[in-house]
Short mmCIF file of C-alpha atoms in Angstrom, two decimals:
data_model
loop_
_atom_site.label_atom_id
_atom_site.label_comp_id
_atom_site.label_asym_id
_atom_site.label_seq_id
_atom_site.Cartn_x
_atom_site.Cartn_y
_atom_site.Cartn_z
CA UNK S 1 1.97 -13.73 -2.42
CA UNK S 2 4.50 -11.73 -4.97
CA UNK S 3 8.05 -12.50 -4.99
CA UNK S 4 9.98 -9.51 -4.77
CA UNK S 5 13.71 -9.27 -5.28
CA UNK S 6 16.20 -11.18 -3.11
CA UNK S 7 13.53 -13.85 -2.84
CA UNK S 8 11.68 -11.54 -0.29
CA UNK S 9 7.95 -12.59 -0.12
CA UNK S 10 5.11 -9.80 0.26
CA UNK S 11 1.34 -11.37 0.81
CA UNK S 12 -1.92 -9.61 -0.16
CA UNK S 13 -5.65 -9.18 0.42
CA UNK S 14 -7.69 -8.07 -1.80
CA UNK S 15 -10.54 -5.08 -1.50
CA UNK S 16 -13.36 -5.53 -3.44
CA UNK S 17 -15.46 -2.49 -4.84
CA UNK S 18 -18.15 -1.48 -3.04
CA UNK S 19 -19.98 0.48 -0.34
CA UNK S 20 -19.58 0.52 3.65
CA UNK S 21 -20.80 2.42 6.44
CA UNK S 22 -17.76 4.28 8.29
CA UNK S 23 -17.92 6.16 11.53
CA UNK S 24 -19.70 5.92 15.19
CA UNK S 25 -23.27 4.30 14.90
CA UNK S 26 -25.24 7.12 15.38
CA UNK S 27 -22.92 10.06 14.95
CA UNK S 28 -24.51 12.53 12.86
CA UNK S 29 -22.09 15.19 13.44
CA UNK S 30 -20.42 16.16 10.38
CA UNK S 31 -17.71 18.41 12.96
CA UNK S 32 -17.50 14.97 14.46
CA UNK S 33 -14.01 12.91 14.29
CA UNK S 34 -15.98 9.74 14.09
CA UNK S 35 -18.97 11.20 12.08
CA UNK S 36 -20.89 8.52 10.46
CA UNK S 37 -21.04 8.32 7.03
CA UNK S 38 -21.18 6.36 3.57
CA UNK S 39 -17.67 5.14 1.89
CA UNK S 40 -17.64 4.33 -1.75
CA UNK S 41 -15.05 1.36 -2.97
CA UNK S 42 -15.43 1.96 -7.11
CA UNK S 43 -12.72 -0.12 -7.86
CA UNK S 44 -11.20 -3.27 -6.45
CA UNK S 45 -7.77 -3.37 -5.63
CA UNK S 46 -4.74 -5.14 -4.08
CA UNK S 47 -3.49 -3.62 -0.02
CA UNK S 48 -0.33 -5.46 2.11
CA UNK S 49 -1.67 -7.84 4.72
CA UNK S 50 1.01 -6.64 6.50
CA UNK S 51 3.20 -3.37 7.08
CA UNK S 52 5.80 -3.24 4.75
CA UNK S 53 9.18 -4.02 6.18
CA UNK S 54 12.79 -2.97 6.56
CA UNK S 55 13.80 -5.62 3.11
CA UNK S 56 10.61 -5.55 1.72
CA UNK S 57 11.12 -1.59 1.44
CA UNK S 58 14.92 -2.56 0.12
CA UNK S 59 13.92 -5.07 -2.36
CA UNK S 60 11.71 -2.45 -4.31
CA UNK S 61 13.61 0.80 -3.22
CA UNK S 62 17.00 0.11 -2.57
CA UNK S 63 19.49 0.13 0.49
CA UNK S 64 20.25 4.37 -0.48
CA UNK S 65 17.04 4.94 0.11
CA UNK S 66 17.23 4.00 4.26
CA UNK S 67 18.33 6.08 7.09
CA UNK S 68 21.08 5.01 9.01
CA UNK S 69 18.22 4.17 12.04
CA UNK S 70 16.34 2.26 9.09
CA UNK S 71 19.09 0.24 8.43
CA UNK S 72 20.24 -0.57 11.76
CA UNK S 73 16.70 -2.40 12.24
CA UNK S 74 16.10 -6.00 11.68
CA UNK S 75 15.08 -6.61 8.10
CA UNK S 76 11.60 -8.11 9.65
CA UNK S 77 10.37 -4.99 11.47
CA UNK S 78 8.32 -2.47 9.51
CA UNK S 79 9.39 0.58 7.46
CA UNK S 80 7.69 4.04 8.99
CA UNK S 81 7.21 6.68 5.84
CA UNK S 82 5.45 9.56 4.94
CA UNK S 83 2.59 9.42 2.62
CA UNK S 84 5.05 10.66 -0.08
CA UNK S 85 7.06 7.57 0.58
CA UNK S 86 4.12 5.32 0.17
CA UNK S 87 2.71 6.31 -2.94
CA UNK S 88 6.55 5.93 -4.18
CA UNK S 89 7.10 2.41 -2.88
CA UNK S 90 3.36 1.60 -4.49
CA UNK S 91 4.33 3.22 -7.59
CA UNK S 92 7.30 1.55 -8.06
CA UNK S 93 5.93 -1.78 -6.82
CA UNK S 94 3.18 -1.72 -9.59
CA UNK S 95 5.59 -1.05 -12.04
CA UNK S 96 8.30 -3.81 -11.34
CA UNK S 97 5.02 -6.08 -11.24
CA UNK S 98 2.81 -4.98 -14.44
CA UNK S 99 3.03 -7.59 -15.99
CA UNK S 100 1.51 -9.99 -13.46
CA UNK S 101 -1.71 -7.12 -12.45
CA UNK S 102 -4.96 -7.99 -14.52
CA UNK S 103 -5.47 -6.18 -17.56
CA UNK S 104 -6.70 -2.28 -16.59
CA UNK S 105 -5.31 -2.42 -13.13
CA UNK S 106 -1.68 -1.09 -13.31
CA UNK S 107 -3.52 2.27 -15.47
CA UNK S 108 -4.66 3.99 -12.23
CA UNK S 109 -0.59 3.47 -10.60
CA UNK S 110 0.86 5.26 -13.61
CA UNK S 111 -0.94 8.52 -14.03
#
């Protein structure tokens, strides 16, 4: 778990490097939508165990950064955002928590 600001809790899993198999069993149609095929993991790292939510987003990103439906939600439900969002709230996430990551692991966030 990583304390946040506000006391707000956010839990993790973490993802191990690695390769899996990805796709339908048997699917070996690359035009396919569930074309199966080899995914490479080459370095561990750190996802949510959960969606992010409503004060999780507000702890790392502030209350100006909500819409007014955003912040009409309970703090518990979760945030929707664009992939631009995302790499934002990770960004900024890895950033306010450097110091705890292992050595190496914040490098990849900051380019």
């Amino acid at each position: 778990s990583l304390m946040l600001r506000g006391g707000v809790v956010m839990d993790f899993v973490g993802c191990p490097a690695g390769s899996f198999m990805m796709g339908k069993l048997g699917d070996s149609d690359p035009k396919s939508a569930t074309f199966e095929h080899k995914v490479t993991i080459t370095r561990p790292f750190w996802m949510g165990k959960f969606p992010v939510t409503v004060e999780q987003w507000m702890s790392v990103m502030g209350r100006l950064n909500l819409s007014e439906a955003q912040k009409a939600m309970g703090p518990k439900m979760p945030m929707c955002m664009d992939r631009s969002e995302v790499m934002t709230f990770a960004l900024k996430l890895t950033r306010m928590n450097q110091n705890k990551l292992p050595k190496g692991y914040h490098k990849y966030a900051m380019r």
